Amino acid sequence: MDFLLLGPFEARFDGQKIPLGRRRERCLLALLLLEANRLVPTDRLIDLLWDKEPPATARRTIHAHAARLRSALRPYPTAPHVVSKQVGYLVDVPPGSVDTHRFRSLVERAGNIGDAGDRAALYRDALNLWRGPLMADVASVALRERVGRPLDELRLRTLENLLGGELEQGRHREVLPDLADAVATYPENEQLTALYMLAMHRSGRTLEAGRHYAGFRRHLVQASGIEPSRKLGDLHAAILRADAALLPAHPAIATPALGPPRERARTSTHAMPDPISDFVGRTPELAALDRLAERPRPGPALGTVHGVGGVGKTALVLHWAHTTAANFPDGAVYVDLYGHAAPGPISPEKGLRLVLRHLGLTDDRLPDDAEELAAAYRATLTGRRLLILDNVPAAAHVRAALPVDSNVTVIAVSREALPGLSVHERARQIRLEPMPVDDAMHLLAAVSGARLPKPSSGPLAELARLCDGIPLALRIVGCRLADDPRLAPEAIVAELAPEEKRLATLEIDDEDRGMRGVFDSSYRRLDADHARLFRLLGALPVVAVSPVCAAAAAALPASDARRLLQSLSRRQVAAPGANGDYRMHELVRLFARERAHAEESVEDLSAAVRRAADWYLDTTFHAYPLLSPRRAGRAAPDLAHPPAQPLRFTSREAALVWFAAERDNLVTLIRDLGRRGWHRSAAELAGSLFAFYHQHRLWRDWVETYSCAQESARLWGDWYAESRILVGLGVAYKQLGRYEQAADAYQRALDIAVAAGDVLSTGPILVNLGGLCNTVGRPQDASRHLQAALALPGYSDDPRYSPVLWLNLTHLNFNQGEFEQAAECVRSGLAAAAASGDVHTTAYLNHWAGELSLRQRRFDLAAESAAAEIEIARAAHDPLRQAYGLDLLASAVAYGEPGRARSLWREAQAISAGLGHALATDIEKLLHDGPVTEHELIARRLRVNRLP
């Protein structure tokens, strides 16, 4: 299947155009094809598909569009897959089937071909792919301008290269019609104008060439108020005086890159600082720099290396420059623009003067006029040369220093991302992150002379972690170890371990404040709004912060918080995460916290944390009903600062995605709330996490969080909250197979509820106690607890709670061989679950329906029930129920489809092994032992269903 975007959007199968639905659906597919095989975030798609303010339903609309596109493409065997991810969409398609990618490929191939005729043929093939404006019938003018600019510019450069090459081959008469069309299409393009004038002059139409120049100059002055370049003016003068050098017999100047040849100034790598001798790692980044400098290419290579202060940007670039010096025979120039260092940023003009001095021009030869200086710079910086601009304060400094010679490679090093250079100058961005632990340990060993331990553990690994993988911090520690052989790594670990002392330990001396000084130089460049949010981010007890949470903490509109976070990210003091949130490197966070405690009042910091906590309380409480029909608590949480911009979800899927993204934050926040003595908030927030933990089987988080919350509930003095937290803790212990701890938690919860005199609240506790007794082989106790719950007035009739009661009664009856009673309990449970919308318990009940069918040798019905369980579990993101469902389905098809059964068992084993669950061991033994009899297979079901 082929896709045509260079003109009206078309999809073709076997040469025939196929229908793809409405305009916006086709536009969505076209946008994904532009980024073939790359994930496009949903937020970006929303931004692109609606020129004006998108509707509130934009996400659902895109989801529906994607579904309809899948349906439209499904009948065609070679159609690509429209894949949806948590944060966006991608199209899995061979790049060669999309004309935009074929266009780029042809242009790239043409640039690598030496024969002029073959090169021209490829350029023509590439240009012939264009049938009109990009996505002509589906994209608005505004959208086309946003996504099509790089392609339009490449199309223009290809046209220039084609026509210039034809002219170079002496085909001036043949190329005149194409040039006439080109200057009509691009009336302000100097390169095409120069080619057209030269072709007319060589064709004996010198007078017309002069008239065209006059018309071009008049149009340019009227439209923009600027004169044509000196280069075009020199060409006009040369044409008027019939300069013989313009004739095609002079190939050195047969192209429009006119002007007298200049002798290149040569420099060497000695113009740069020496590289560090113990450089370690950075293999992917070095490879990215290698790719940047590859030739041939249509213009000067421009790359930006950016990252937080101290991460080793300059060391990386200098190491690469020295090791690849042979690739730059005309030399290399290094200039420090002092963006984050004393004496402070220099002007772009001064930066040009520094480069020219490095190139050998003395001050008396440098023009005073800024335009003349720029012209001298571009005329001098030529050849296969490398220019390194270090400590770049702003994109303007780089733009001023961009050469015209395509042989030059420019590397800009900055703490800021400088995204404008990527957008407008097509710069390649290389973001330098802290080192992984292994590389960080190698750097520590190289600097300190320490012997590297194997495996990578122990004090050096801990030092690497405490230094956050930042090379400057690692060097500070390594030098201390090298300077004092008696100093053990364990001693520095002990110094760095307390968070409040870590930055002080990473100072160098009284004059050089080390990491703190590096961060401070970035912090001092922030304005008041950015600096305040930076401080608050350091004070919040969360791992990552979303724009909406940041807005709540800082009492800002969400749009302002998002804008500030994006700006902080560009300045490398916060990093964007995969979920649309923002994180700080650990040392940066500690610095931000220091500034917060130094510059904010205790009351203001406490209020910011409270606002963030209240935002989480409000969000989780209102999201809970989407995950469970039961209540998150007896009442809405007590909020000191109700969110001005509350977050609400419209689907279970959206709520689950949010809980998963905020998982680490919720653990650390509950722990912090307890430490602050905000016990009610800690207990209420934990109560809102039960359904998420239960369905995702996050046992480690679950036990840690609920253990903290149980103590907070006790100190709060709310019996209901404490009892409910203990029940949740008991469920986690039971699923982990820690039955004694589960029984203790359940019994304590029951004692609290009974002492409070609230009989109805004992129902869920009795049900869980009954389930636990059944699992550990105490059927009489199980029956006693479950019958007591069944007897509670109104409990068995409440569809919010009764499905779990019927579920545990099913399990008990099954284990006792009372299969008819078990089937009746399944029917009652499914009816109650359907009435309350309890999909999670529905998955369990489908499992037992399958088990009962299996006992009756009705394998087809067992397979149907297992398939229903798997489908529900996958939608609910419950991995353990998926594994149990796959195991049941494998048992149902084992004798009719043994190959499929083994595949299903392997999948179930992989899932349960990932959870660390006992089911994995049981399946592994089954697969190892080989085929079993039907009797053995069904007998195994009793054993499997007694697992946690």
PDB file of N, CA and C in Angstrom, residues 418-477:
ATOM      1  N   LEU A 418      17.650  25.502  23.523  1.00  0.00           N
ATOM      2  CA  LEU A 418      17.657  26.300  22.289  1.00  0.00           C
ATOM      3  C   LEU A 418      16.799  25.646  21.203  1.00  0.00           C
ATOM      4  N   PRO A 419      15.509  25.397  21.498  1.00  0.00           N
ATOM      5  CA  PRO A 419      14.676  24.674  20.524  1.00  0.00           C
ATOM      6  C   PRO A 419      14.468  25.438  19.227  1.00  0.00           C
ATOM      7  N   GLY A 420      14.570  26.767  19.271  1.00  0.00           N
ATOM      8  CA  GLY A 420      14.392  27.543  18.046  1.00  0.00           C
ATOM      9  C   GLY A 420      15.385  27.163  16.971  1.00  0.00           C
ATOM     10  N   LEU A 421      16.584  26.734  17.364  1.00  0.00           N
ATOM     11  CA  LEU A 421      17.581  26.332  16.380  1.00  0.00           C
ATOM     12  C   LEU A 421      17.158  25.046  15.670  1.00  0.00           C
ATOM     13  N   SER A 422      16.463  24.184  16.379  1.00  0.00           N
ATOM     14  CA  SER A 422      15.964  22.965  15.733  1.00  0.00           C
ATOM     15  C   SER A 422      14.828  23.288  14.773  1.00  0.00           C
ATOM     16  N   VAL A 423      13.962  24.202  15.184  1.00  0.00           N
ATOM     17  CA  VAL A 423      12.789  24.525  14.368  1.00  0.00           C
ATOM     18  C   VAL A 423      13.196  25.266  13.104  1.00  0.00           C
ATOM     19  N   HIS A 424      14.014  26.296  13.258  1.00  0.00           N
ATOM     20  CA  HIS A 424      14.295  27.186  12.122  1.00  0.00           C
ATOM     21  C   HIS A 424      15.591  26.849  11.397  1.00  0.00           C
ATOM     22  N   GLU A 425      16.606  26.394  12.119  1.00  0.00           N
ATOM     23  CA  GLU A 425      17.900  26.111  11.482  1.00  0.00           C
ATOM     24  C   GLU A 425      18.166  24.612  11.346  1.00  0.00           C
ATOM     25  N   ARG A 426      17.169  23.778  11.729  1.00  0.00           N
ATOM     26  CA  ARG A 426      17.268  22.326  11.597  1.00  0.00           C
ATOM     27  C   ARG A 426      18.473  21.754  12.355  1.00  0.00           C
ATOM     28  N   ALA A 427      18.765  22.335  13.486  1.00  0.00           N
ATOM     29  CA  ALA A 427      19.867  21.831  14.308  1.00  0.00           C
ATOM     30  C   ALA A 427      19.495  20.472  14.896  1.00  0.00           C
ATOM     31  N   ARG A 428      20.473  19.596  15.013  1.00  0.00           N
ATOM     32  CA  ARG A 428      20.263  18.322  15.694  1.00  0.00           C
ATOM     33  C   ARG A 428      20.530  18.505  17.176  1.00  0.00           C
ATOM     34  N   GLN A 429      19.577  18.074  17.981  1.00  0.00           N
ATOM     35  CA  GLN A 429      19.715  18.240  19.424  1.00  0.00           C
ATOM     36  C   GLN A 429      20.302  16.981  20.045  1.00  0.00           C
ATOM     37  N   ILE A 430      21.282  17.156  20.898  1.00  0.00           N
ATOM     38  CA  ILE A 430      21.865  16.057  21.669  1.00  0.00           C
ATOM     39  C   ILE A 430      21.738  16.442  23.137  1.00  0.00           C
ATOM     40  N   ARG A 431      20.772  15.819  23.809  1.00  0.00           N
ATOM     41  CA  ARG A 431      20.561  16.115  25.232  1.00  0.00           C
ATOM     42  C   ARG A 431      21.444  15.172  26.051  1.00  0.00           C
ATOM     43  N   LEU A 432      22.286  15.737  26.851  1.00  0.00           N
ATOM     44  CA  LEU A 432      23.225  14.951  27.650  1.00  0.00           C
ATOM     45  C   LEU A 432      22.630  14.727  29.040  1.00  0.00           C
ATOM     46  N   GLU A 433      22.411  13.462  29.371  1.00  0.00           N
ATOM     47  CA  GLU A 433      21.835  13.094  30.656  1.00  0.00           C
ATOM     48  C   GLU A 433      22.947  12.648  31.611  1.00  0.00           C
ATOM     49  N   PRO A 434      22.649  12.563  32.910  1.00  0.00           N
ATOM     50  CA  PRO A 434      23.635  11.994  33.839  1.00  0.00           C
ATOM     51  C   PRO A 434      24.045  10.588  33.415  1.00  0.00           C
ATOM     52  N   MET A 435      25.225  10.182  33.840  1.00  0.00           N
ATOM     53  CA  MET A 435      25.768   8.894  33.435  1.00  0.00           C
ATOM     54  C   MET A 435      25.017   7.733  34.084  1.00  0.00           C
ATOM     55  N   PRO A 436      24.872   6.607  33.347  1.00  0.00           N
ATOM     56  CA  PRO A 436      24.389   5.393  34.008  1.00  0.00           C
ATOM     57  C   PRO A 436      25.397   4.928  35.049  1.00  0.00           C
ATOM     58  N   VAL A 437      24.945   4.071  35.969  1.00  0.00           N
ATOM     59  CA  VAL A 437      25.776   3.707  37.126  1.00  0.00           C
ATOM     60  C   VAL A 437      27.113   3.104  36.701  1.00  0.00           C
ATOM     61  N   ASP A 438      27.104   2.209  35.712  1.00  0.00           N
ATOM     62  CA  ASP A 438      28.360   1.558  35.323  1.00  0.00           C
ATOM     63  C   ASP A 438      29.379   2.570  34.802  1.00  0.00           C
ATOM     64  N   ASP A 439      28.941   3.488  33.943  1.00  0.00           N
ATOM     65  CA  ASP A 439      29.858   4.513  33.427  1.00  0.00           C
ATOM     66  C   ASP A 439      30.326   5.432  34.552  1.00  0.00           C
ATOM     67  N   ALA A 440      29.398   5.781  35.454  1.00  0.00           N
ATOM     68  CA  ALA A 440      29.763   6.649  36.568  1.00  0.00           C
ATOM     69  C   ALA A 440      30.825   5.982  37.447  1.00  0.00           C
ATOM     70  N   MET A 441      30.694   4.677  37.667  1.00  0.00           N
ATOM     71  CA  MET A 441      31.700   3.956  38.457  1.00  0.00           C
ATOM     72  C   MET A 441      33.056   3.936  37.745  1.00  0.00           C
ATOM     73  N   HIS A 442      33.019   3.757  36.418  1.00  0.00           N
ATOM     74  CA  HIS A 442      34.281   3.776  35.671  1.00  0.00           C
ATOM     75  C   HIS A 442      34.950   5.141  35.773  1.00  0.00           C
ATOM     76  N   LEU A 443      34.152   6.214  35.736  1.00  0.00           N
ATOM     77  CA  LEU A 443      34.730   7.549  35.865  1.00  0.00           C
ATOM     78  C   LEU A 443      35.317   7.737  37.260  1.00  0.00           C
ATOM     79  N   LEU A 444      34.600   7.308  38.282  1.00  0.00           N
ATOM     80  CA  LEU A 444      35.143   7.394  39.651  1.00  0.00           C
ATOM     81  C   LEU A 444      36.462   6.640  39.759  1.00  0.00           C
ATOM     82  N   ALA A 445      36.495   5.443  39.193  1.00  0.00           N
ATOM     83  CA  ALA A 445      37.714   4.644  39.270  1.00  0.00           C
ATOM     84  C   ALA A 445      38.854   5.297  38.505  1.00  0.00           C
ATOM     85  N   ALA A 446      38.532   5.885  37.336  1.00  0.00           N
ATOM     86  CA  ALA A 446      39.576   6.517  36.524  1.00  0.00           C
ATOM     87  C   ALA A 446      40.165   7.738  37.225  1.00  0.00           C
ATOM     88  N   VAL A 447      39.318   8.532  37.873  1.00  0.00           N
ATOM     89  CA  VAL A 447      39.793   9.758  38.529  1.00  0.00           C
ATOM     90  C   VAL A 447      40.511   9.434  39.837  1.00  0.00           C
ATOM     91  N   SER A 448      39.969   8.471  40.583  1.00  0.00           N
ATOM     92  CA  SER A 448      40.505   8.202  41.924  1.00  0.00           C
ATOM     93  C   SER A 448      41.612   7.164  41.934  1.00  0.00           C
ATOM     94  N   GLY A 449      41.666   6.364  40.858  1.00  0.00           N
ATOM     95  CA  GLY A 449      42.634   5.273  40.847  1.00  0.00           C
ATOM     96  C   GLY A 449      42.151   4.059  41.604  1.00  0.00           C
ATOM     97  N   ALA A 450      40.873   4.050  41.978  1.00  0.00           N
ATOM     98  CA  ALA A 450      40.336   2.915  42.733  1.00  0.00           C
ATOM     99  C   ALA A 450      40.136   1.724  41.808  1.00  0.00           C
ATOM    100  N   ARG A 451      40.161   0.554  42.386  1.00  0.00           N
ATOM    101  CA  ARG A 451      39.922  -0.662  41.619  1.00  0.00           C
ATOM    102  C   ARG A 451      38.412  -0.853  41.493  1.00  0.00           C
ATOM    103  N   LEU A 452      37.971  -1.145  40.288  1.00  0.00           N
ATOM    104  CA  LEU A 452      36.541  -1.274  40.035  1.00  0.00           C
ATOM    105  C   LEU A 452      36.050  -2.627  40.530  1.00  0.00           C
ATOM    106  N   PRO A 453      35.033  -2.635  41.394  1.00  0.00           N
ATOM    107  CA  PRO A 453      34.537  -3.919  41.901  1.00  0.00           C
ATOM    108  C   PRO A 453      33.713  -4.644  40.845  1.00  0.00           C
ATOM    109  N   LYS A 454      33.653  -5.959  40.991  1.00  0.00           N
ATOM    110  CA  LYS A 454      32.791  -6.775  40.140  1.00  0.00           C
ATOM    111  C   LYS A 454      32.004  -7.699  41.049  1.00  0.00           C
ATOM    112  N   PRO A 455      30.699  -7.758  40.931  1.00  0.00           N
ATOM    113  CA  PRO A 455      29.861  -6.940  40.045  1.00  0.00           C
ATOM    114  C   PRO A 455      29.761  -5.493  40.517  1.00  0.00           C
ATOM    115  N   SER A 456      28.987  -4.716  39.764  1.00  0.00           N
ATOM    116  CA  SER A 456      28.888  -3.278  40.042  1.00  0.00           C
ATOM    117  C   SER A 456      28.017  -3.045  41.277  1.00  0.00           C
ATOM    118  N   SER A 457      28.643  -3.094  42.414  1.00  0.00           N
ATOM    119  CA  SER A 457      27.908  -2.870  43.656  1.00  0.00           C
ATOM    120  C   SER A 457      28.873  -2.298  44.665  1.00  0.00           C
ATOM    121  N   GLY A 458      28.409  -2.131  45.881  1.00  0.00           N
ATOM    122  CA  GLY A 458      29.276  -1.645  46.928  1.00  0.00           C
ATOM    123  C   GLY A 458      29.376  -0.139  46.960  1.00  0.00           C
ATOM    124  N   PRO A 459      30.422   0.375  47.641  1.00  0.00           N
ATOM    125  CA  PRO A 459      30.507   1.820  47.893  1.00  0.00           C
ATOM    126  C   PRO A 459      30.658   2.661  46.622  1.00  0.00           C
ATOM    127  N   LEU A 460      31.377   2.182  45.609  1.00  0.00           N
ATOM    128  CA  LEU A 460      31.500   2.986  44.387  1.00  0.00           C
ATOM    129  C   LEU A 460      30.152   3.137  43.694  1.00  0.00           C
ATOM    130  N   ALA A 461      29.364   2.066  43.664  1.00  0.00           N
ATOM    131  CA  ALA A 461      28.029   2.146  43.072  1.00  0.00           C
ATOM    132  C   ALA A 461      27.163   3.119  43.867  1.00  0.00           C
ATOM    133  N   GLU A 462      27.303   3.080  45.191  1.00  0.00           N
ATOM    134  CA  GLU A 462      26.504   3.997  46.014  1.00  0.00           C
ATOM    135  C   GLU A 462      26.967   5.438  45.816  1.00  0.00           C
ATOM    136  N   LEU A 463      28.270   5.652  45.658  1.00  0.00           N
ATOM    137  CA  LEU A 463      28.770   7.001  45.359  1.00  0.00           C
ATOM    138  C   LEU A 463      28.230   7.497  44.023  1.00  0.00           C
ATOM    139  N   ALA A 464      28.201   6.614  43.022  1.00  0.00           N
ATOM    140  CA  ALA A 464      27.659   6.993  41.717  1.00  0.00           C
ATOM    141  C   ALA A 464      26.212   7.430  41.844  1.00  0.00           C
ATOM    142  N   ARG A 465      25.443   6.695  42.659  1.00  0.00           N
ATOM    143  CA  ARG A 465      24.030   7.053  42.849  1.00  0.00           C
ATOM    144  C   ARG A 465      23.894   8.379  43.595  1.00  0.00           C
ATOM    145  N   LEU A 466      24.673   8.562  44.663  1.00  0.00           N
ATOM    146  CA  LEU A 466      24.568   9.783  45.457  1.00  0.00           C
ATOM    147  C   LEU A 466      25.043  11.009  44.680  1.00  0.00           C
ATOM    148  N   CYS A 467      25.947  10.797  43.722  1.00  0.00           N
ATOM    149  CA  CYS A 467      26.390  11.908  42.862  1.00  0.00           C
ATOM    150  C   CYS A 467      25.457  12.121  41.688  1.00  0.00           C
ATOM    151  N   ASP A 468      24.388  11.316  41.625  1.00  0.00           N
ATOM    152  CA  ASP A 468      23.345  11.493  40.609  1.00  0.00           C
ATOM    153  C   ASP A 468      23.874  11.249  39.199  1.00  0.00           C
ATOM    154  N   GLY A 469      25.035  10.574  39.091  1.00  0.00           N
ATOM    155  CA  GLY A 469      25.598  10.317  37.775  1.00  0.00           C
ATOM    156  C   GLY A 469      26.119  11.551  37.067  1.00  0.00           C
ATOM    157  N   ILE A 470      26.268  12.671  37.778  1.00  0.00           N
ATOM    158  CA  ILE A 470      26.732  13.919  37.164  1.00  0.00           C
ATOM    159  C   ILE A 470      28.263  13.956  37.216  1.00  0.00           C
ATOM    160  N   PRO A 471      28.934  14.043  36.067  1.00  0.00           N
ATOM    161  CA  PRO A 471      30.401  13.925  36.039  1.00  0.00           C
ATOM    162  C   PRO A 471      31.136  14.897  36.947  1.00  0.00           C
ATOM    163  N   LEU A 472      30.668  16.153  37.053  1.00  0.00           N
ATOM    164  CA  LEU A 472      31.379  17.090  37.918  1.00  0.00           C
ATOM    165  C   LEU A 472      31.371  16.605  39.363  1.00  0.00           C
ATOM    166  N   ALA A 473      30.219  16.141  39.837  1.00  0.00           N
ATOM    167  CA  ALA A 473      30.140  15.623  41.204  1.00  0.00           C
ATOM    168  C   ALA A 473      31.025  14.396  41.357  1.00  0.00           C
ATOM    169  N   LEU A 474      31.025  13.524  40.357  1.00  0.00           N
ATOM    170  CA  LEU A 474      31.862  12.328  40.413  1.00  0.00           C
ATOM    171  C   LEU A 474      33.338  12.692  40.450  1.00  0.00           C
ATOM    172  N   ARG A 475      33.728  13.724  39.705  1.00  0.00           N
ATOM    173  CA  ARG A 475      35.137  14.146  39.700  1.00  0.00           C
ATOM    174  C   ARG A 475      35.540  14.743  41.045  1.00  0.00           C
ATOM    175  N   ILE A 476      34.626  15.490  41.644  1.00  0.00           N
ATOM    176  CA  ILE A 476      34.929  16.065  42.963  1.00  0.00           C
ATOM    177  C   ILE A 476      35.202  14.944  43.964  1.00  0.00           C
ATOM    178  N   VAL A 477      34.357  13.932  43.961  1.00  0.00           N
ATOM    179  CA  VAL A 477      34.538  12.805  44.877  1.00  0.00           C
ATOM    180  C   VAL A 477      35.789  12.017  44.504  1.00  0.00           C
TER     181      VAL A 477
END
